[in-house]
PDB file of C-alpha atoms in Angstrom:
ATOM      1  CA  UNK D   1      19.136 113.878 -70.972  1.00  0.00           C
ATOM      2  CA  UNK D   2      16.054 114.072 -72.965  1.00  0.00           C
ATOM      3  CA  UNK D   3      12.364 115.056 -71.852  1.00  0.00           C
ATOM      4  CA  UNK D   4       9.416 113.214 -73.008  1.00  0.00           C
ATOM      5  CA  UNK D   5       9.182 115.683 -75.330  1.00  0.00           C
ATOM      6  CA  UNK D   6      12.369 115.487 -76.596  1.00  0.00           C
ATOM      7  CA  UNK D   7      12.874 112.041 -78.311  1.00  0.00           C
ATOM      8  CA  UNK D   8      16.404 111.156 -79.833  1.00  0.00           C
ATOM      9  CA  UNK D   9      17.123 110.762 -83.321  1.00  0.00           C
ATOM     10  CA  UNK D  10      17.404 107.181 -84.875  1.00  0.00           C
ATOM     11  CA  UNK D  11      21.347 107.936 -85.487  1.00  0.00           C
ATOM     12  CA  UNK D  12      21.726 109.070 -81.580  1.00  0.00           C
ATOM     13  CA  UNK D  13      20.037 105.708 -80.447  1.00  0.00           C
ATOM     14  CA  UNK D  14      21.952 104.136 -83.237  1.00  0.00           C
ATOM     15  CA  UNK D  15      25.201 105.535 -81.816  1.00  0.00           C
ATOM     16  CA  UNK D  16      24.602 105.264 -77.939  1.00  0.00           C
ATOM     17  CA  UNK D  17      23.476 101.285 -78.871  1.00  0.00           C
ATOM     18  CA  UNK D  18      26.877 101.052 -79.910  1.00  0.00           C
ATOM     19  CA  UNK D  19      28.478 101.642 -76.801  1.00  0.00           C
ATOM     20  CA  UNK D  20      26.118  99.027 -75.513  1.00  0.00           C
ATOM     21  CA  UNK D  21      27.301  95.280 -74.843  1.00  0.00           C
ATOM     22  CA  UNK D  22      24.813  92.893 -76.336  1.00  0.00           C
ATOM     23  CA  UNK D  23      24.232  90.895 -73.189  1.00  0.00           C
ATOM     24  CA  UNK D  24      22.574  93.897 -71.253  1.00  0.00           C
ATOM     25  CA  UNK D  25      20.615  94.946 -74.035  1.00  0.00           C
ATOM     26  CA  UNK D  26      19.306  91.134 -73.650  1.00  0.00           C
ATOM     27  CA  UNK D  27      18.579  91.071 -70.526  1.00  0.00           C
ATOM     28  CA  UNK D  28      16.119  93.836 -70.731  1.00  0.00           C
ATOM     29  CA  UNK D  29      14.579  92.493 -73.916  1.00  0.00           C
ATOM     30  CA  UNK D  30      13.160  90.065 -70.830  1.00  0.00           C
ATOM     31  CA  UNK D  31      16.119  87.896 -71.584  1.00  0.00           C
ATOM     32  CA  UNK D  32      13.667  85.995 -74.827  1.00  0.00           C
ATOM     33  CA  UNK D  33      14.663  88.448 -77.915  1.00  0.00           C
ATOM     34  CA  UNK D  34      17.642  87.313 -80.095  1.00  0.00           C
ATOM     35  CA  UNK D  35      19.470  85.624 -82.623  1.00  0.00           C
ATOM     36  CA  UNK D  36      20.712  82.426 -82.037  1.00  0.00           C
ATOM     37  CA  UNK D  37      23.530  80.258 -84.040  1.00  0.00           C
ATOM     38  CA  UNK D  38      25.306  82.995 -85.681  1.00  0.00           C
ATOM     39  CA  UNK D  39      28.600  83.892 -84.783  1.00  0.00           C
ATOM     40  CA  UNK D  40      31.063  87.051 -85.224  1.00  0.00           C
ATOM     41  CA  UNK D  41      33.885  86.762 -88.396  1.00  0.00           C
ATOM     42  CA  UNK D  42      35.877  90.212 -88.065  1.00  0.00           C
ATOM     43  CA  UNK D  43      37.710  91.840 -85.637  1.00  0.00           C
ATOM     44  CA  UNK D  44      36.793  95.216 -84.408  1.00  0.00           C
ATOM     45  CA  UNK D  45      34.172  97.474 -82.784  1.00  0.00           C
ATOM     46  CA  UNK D  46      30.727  96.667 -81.702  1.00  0.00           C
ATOM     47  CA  UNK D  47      28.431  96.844 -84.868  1.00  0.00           C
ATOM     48  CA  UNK D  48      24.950  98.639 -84.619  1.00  0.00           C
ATOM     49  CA  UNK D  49      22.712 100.058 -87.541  1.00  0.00           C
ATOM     50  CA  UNK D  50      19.040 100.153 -89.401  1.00  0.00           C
ATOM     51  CA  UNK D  51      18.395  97.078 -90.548  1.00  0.00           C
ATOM     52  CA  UNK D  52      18.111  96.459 -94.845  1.00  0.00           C
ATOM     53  CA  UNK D  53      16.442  93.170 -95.423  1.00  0.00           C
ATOM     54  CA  UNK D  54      17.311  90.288 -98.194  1.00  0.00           C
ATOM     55  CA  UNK D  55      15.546  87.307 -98.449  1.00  0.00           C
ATOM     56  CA  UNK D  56      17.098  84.777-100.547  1.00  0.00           C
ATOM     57  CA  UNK D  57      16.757  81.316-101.854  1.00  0.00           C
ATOM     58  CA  UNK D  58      19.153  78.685-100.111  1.00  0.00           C
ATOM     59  CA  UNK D  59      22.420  78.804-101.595  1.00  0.00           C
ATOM     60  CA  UNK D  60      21.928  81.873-103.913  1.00  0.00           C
ATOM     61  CA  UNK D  61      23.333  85.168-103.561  1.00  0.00           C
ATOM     62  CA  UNK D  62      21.746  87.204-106.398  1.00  0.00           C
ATOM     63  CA  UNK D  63      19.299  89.083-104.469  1.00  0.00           C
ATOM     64  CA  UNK D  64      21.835  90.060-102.348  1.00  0.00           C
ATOM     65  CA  UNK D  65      23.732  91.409-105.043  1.00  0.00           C
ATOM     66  CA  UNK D  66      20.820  93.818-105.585  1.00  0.00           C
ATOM     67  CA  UNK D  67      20.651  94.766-102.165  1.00  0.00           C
ATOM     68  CA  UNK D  68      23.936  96.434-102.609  1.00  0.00           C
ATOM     69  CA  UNK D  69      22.264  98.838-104.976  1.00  0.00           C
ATOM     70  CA  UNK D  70      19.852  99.812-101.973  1.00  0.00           C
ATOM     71  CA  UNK D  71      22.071 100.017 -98.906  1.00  0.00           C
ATOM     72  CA  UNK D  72      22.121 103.402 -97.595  1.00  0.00           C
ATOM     73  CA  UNK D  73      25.188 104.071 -95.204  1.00  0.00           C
ATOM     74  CA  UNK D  74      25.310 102.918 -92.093  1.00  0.00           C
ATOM     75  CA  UNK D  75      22.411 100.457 -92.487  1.00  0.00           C
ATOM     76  CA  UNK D  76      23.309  96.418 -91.376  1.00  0.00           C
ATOM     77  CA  UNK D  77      22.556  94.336 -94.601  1.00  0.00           C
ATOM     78  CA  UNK D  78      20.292  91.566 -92.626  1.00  0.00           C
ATOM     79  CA  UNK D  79      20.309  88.203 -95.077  1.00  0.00           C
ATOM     80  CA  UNK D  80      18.121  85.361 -94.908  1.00  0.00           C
ATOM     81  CA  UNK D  81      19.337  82.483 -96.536  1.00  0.00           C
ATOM     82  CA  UNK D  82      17.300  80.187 -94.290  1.00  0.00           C
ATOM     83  CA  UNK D  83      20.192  78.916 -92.691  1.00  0.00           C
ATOM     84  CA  UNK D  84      21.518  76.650 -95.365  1.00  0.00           C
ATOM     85  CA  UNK D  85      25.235  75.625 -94.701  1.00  0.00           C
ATOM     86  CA  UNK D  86      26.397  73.995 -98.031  1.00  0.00           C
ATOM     87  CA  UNK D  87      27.260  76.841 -99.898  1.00  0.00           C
ATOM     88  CA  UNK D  88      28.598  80.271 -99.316  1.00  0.00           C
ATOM     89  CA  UNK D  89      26.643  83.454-100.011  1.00  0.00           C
ATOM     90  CA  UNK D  90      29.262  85.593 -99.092  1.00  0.00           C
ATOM     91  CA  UNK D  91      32.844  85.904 -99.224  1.00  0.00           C
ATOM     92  CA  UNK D  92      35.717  88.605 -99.079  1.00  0.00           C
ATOM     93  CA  UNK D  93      35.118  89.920-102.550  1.00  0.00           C
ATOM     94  CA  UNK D  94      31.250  90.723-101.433  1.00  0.00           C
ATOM     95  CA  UNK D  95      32.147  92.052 -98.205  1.00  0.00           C
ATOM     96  CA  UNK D  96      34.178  94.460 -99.446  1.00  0.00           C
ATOM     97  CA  UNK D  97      31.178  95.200-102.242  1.00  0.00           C
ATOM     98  CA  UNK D  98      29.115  96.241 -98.963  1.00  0.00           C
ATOM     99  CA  UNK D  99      31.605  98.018 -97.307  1.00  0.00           C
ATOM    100  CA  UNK D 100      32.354 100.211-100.297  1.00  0.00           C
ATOM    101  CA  UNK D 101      28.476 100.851-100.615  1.00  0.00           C
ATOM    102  CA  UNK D 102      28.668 102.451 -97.056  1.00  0.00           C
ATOM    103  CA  UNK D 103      26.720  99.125 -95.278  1.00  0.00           C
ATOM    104  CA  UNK D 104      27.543  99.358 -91.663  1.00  0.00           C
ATOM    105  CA  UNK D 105      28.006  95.382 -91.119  1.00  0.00           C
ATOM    106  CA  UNK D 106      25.942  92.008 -92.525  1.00  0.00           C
ATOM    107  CA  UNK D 107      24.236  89.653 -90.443  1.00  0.00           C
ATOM    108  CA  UNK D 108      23.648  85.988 -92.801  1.00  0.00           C
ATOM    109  CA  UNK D 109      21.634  83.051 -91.670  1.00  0.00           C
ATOM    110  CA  UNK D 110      24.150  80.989 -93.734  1.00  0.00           C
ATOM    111  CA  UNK D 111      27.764  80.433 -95.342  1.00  0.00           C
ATOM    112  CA  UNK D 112      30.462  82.458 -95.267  1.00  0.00           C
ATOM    113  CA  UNK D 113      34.082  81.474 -97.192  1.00  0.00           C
ATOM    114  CA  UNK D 114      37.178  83.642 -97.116  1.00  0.00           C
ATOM    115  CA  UNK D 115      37.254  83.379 -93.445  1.00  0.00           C
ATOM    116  CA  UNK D 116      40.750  83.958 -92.695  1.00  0.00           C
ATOM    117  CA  UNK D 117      40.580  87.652 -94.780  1.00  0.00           C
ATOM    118  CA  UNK D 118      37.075  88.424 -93.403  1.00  0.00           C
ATOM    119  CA  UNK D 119      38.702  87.341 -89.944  1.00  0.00           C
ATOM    120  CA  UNK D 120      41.724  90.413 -90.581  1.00  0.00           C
ATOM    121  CA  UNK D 121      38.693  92.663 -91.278  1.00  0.00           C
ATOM    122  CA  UNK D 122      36.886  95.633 -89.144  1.00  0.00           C
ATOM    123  CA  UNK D 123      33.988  94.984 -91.084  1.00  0.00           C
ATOM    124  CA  UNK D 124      31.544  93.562 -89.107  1.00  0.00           C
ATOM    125  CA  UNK D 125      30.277  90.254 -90.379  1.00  0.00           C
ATOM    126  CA  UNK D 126      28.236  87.642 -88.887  1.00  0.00           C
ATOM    127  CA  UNK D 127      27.396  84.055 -90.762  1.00  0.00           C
ATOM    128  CA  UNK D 128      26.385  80.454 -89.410  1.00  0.00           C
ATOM    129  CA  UNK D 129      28.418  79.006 -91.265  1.00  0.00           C
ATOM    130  CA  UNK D 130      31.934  78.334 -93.619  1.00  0.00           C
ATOM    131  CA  UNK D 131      31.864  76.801 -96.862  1.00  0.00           C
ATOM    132  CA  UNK D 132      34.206  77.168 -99.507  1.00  0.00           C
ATOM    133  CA  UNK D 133      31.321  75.989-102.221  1.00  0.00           C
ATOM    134  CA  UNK D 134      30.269  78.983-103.938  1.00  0.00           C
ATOM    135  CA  UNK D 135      26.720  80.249-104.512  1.00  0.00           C
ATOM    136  CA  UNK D 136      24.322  79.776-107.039  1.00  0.00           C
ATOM    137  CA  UNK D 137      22.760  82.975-108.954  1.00  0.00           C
ATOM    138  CA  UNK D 138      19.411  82.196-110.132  1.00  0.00           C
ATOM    139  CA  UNK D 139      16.949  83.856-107.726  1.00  0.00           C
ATOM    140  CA  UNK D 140      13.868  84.045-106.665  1.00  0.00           C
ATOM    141  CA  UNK D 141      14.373  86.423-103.184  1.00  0.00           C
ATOM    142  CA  UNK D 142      12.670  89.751-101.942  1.00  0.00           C
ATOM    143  CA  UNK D 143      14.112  92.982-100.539  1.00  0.00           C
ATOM    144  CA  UNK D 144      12.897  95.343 -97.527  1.00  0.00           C
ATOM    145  CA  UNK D 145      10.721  92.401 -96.179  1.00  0.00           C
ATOM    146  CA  UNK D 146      11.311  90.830 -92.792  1.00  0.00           C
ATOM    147  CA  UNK D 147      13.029  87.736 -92.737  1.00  0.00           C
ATOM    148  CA  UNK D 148      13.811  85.069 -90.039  1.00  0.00           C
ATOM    149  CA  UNK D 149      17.197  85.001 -88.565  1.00  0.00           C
ATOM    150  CA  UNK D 150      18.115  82.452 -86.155  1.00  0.00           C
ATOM    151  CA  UNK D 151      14.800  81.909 -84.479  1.00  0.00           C
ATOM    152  CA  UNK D 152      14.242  85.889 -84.465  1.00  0.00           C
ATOM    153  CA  UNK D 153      12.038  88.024 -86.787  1.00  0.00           C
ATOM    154  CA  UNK D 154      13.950  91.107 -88.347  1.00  0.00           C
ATOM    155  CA  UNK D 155      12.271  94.162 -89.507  1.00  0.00           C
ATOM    156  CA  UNK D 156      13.088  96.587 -92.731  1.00  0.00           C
ATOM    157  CA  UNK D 157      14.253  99.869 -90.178  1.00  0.00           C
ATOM    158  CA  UNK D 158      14.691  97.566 -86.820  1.00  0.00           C
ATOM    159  CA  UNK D 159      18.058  98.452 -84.563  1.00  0.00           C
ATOM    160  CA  UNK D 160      20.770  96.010 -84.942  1.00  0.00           C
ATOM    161  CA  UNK D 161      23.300  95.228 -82.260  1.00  0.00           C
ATOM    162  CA  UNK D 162      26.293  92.749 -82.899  1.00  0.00           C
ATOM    163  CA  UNK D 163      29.029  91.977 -80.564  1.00  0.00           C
ATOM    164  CA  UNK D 164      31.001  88.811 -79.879  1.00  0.00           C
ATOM    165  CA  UNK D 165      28.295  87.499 -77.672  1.00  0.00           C
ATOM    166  CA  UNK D 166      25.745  87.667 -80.114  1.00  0.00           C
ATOM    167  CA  UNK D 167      22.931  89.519 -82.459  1.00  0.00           C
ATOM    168  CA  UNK D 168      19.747  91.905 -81.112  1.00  0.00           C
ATOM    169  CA  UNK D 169      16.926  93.334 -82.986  1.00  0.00           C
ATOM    170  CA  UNK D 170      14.504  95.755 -82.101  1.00  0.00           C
ATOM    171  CA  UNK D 171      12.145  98.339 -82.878  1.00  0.00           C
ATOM    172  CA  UNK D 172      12.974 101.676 -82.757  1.00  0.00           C
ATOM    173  CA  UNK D 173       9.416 102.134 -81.294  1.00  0.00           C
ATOM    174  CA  UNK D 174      10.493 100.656 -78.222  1.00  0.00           C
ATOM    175  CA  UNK D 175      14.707 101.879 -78.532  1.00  0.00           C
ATOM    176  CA  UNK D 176      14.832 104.856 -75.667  1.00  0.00           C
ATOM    177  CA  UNK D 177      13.214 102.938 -72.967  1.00  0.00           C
ATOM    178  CA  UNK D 178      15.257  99.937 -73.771  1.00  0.00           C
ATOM    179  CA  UNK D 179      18.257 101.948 -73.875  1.00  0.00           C
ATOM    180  CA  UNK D 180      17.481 104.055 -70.335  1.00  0.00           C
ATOM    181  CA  UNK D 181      17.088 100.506 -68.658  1.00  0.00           C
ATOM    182  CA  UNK D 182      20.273  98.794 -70.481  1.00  0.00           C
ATOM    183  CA  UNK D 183      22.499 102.115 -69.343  1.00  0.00           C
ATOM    184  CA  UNK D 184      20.767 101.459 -65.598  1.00  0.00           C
ATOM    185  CA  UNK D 185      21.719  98.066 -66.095  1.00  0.00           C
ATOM    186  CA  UNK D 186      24.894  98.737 -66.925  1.00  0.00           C
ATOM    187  CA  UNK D 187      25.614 101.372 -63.911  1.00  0.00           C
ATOM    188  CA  UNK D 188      24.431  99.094 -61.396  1.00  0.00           C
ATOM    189  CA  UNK D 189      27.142  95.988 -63.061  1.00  0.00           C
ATOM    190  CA  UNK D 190      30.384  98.130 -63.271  1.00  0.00           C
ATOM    191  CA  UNK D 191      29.327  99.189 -58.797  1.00  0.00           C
ATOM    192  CA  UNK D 192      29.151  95.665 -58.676  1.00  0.00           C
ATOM    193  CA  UNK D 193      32.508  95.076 -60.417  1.00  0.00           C
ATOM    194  CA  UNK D 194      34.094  97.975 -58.422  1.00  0.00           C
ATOM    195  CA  UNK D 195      32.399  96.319 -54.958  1.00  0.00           C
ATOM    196  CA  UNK D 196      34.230  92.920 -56.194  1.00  0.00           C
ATOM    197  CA  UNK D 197      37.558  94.461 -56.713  1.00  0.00           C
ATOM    198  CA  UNK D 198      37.290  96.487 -53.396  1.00  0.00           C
ATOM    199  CA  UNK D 199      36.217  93.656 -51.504  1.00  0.00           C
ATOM    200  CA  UNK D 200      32.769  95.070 -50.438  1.00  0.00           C
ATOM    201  CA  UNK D 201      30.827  93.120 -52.453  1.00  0.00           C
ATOM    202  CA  UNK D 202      28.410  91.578 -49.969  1.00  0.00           C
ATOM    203  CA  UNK D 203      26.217  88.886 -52.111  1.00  0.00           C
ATOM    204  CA  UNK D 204      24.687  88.168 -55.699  1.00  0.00           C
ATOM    205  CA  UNK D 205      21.496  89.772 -56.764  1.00  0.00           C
ATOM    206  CA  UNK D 206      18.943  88.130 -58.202  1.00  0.00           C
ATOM    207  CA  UNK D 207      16.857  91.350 -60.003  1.00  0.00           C
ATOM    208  CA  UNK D 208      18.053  93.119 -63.044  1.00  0.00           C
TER     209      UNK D 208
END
């Protein structure tokens, strides 16, 4: 446990998010915080990290070329690509670009391709979208700016959580209280689950 006076490091929130299903950390995000329309192409563990921020034209992949020459490890490479769907921004050949840079996952608000190979993959990667048109290389785009990803604003250095239910983003301002009330949460489901199986459970609760 720590004391008010002893706040956790960004790679101990970082790793204790991880063991965190996406749904509870929801539901104490007041149930209104998180990404909508994207969907999970990769099979393996939960994915959590910093976030590292590309903003990129519709269709064009460029800037997130550059990106890979920025990714520090761990970090989730967070794309905007304003949710176009008509061509793909990323494909087996990139992911395995960011996963030899040391990125911890990529979140895209767009097309994917490759799907069945990104599908055999640990490497956590989340798109809107499968196209096999391929992208365009022209620019403009930023880096380390936030960027909109499925209804949700996403911050250079905000906490990342991906499972197959869905994508979170927060602060790290707000990460340990977040975290002490998603483990609470969490405690209070599995006496539930345990009442259910026992056949004590008595009635559904209503509060969190």
């Amino acid at each position: 446990m720590t004391t008010s006076s002893e706040k956790m490091s960004l790679e101990a929130l970082v790793a204790a998010f991880q063991k965190c299903p996406v749904p509870n950390i929801s539901d104490n995000l007041e149930r209104a915080v998180g990404v909508r329309g994207l969907r999970p192409f990769y099979t393996g563990p939960r994915m959590a990290g910093v976030a590292r921020t590309v903003r990129t034209a519709p269709g064009d992949n460029v800037y997130i070329y550059k990106s890979f020459e920025e990714v520090q490890p761990g970090e989730i490479l967070v794309i905007d690509g304003e949710g176009y769907k008509d061509r793909a921004l990323i494909g087996e050949i990139m992911a395995n670009i960011a996963r030899s840079k040391g990125a911890g996952g990529v979140v895209l608000d767009g097309a994917i391709r490759d799907v069945e190979a990104l599908k055999e993959s640990d490497f956590p990667v989340f798109a809107r979208a499968v196209s096999h048109l391929g992208p365009y290389k022209n620019g403009p785009g930023k880096l380390n700016v936030p960027v909109s990803i499925g209804g949700l604003v996403i911050s250079p250095g905000d906490i990342v959580v991906g499972d197959a239910d869905g994508i979170v983003a927060f602060s790290p301002d707000i990460a340990e209280d977040l975290l002490a009330a998603t483990l609470k949460q969490q405690e209070k489901e599995a006496e539930i689950l345990t009442s259910i199986a026992n056949g004590t459970y008595t009635g559904a609760s209503y509060s969190k």
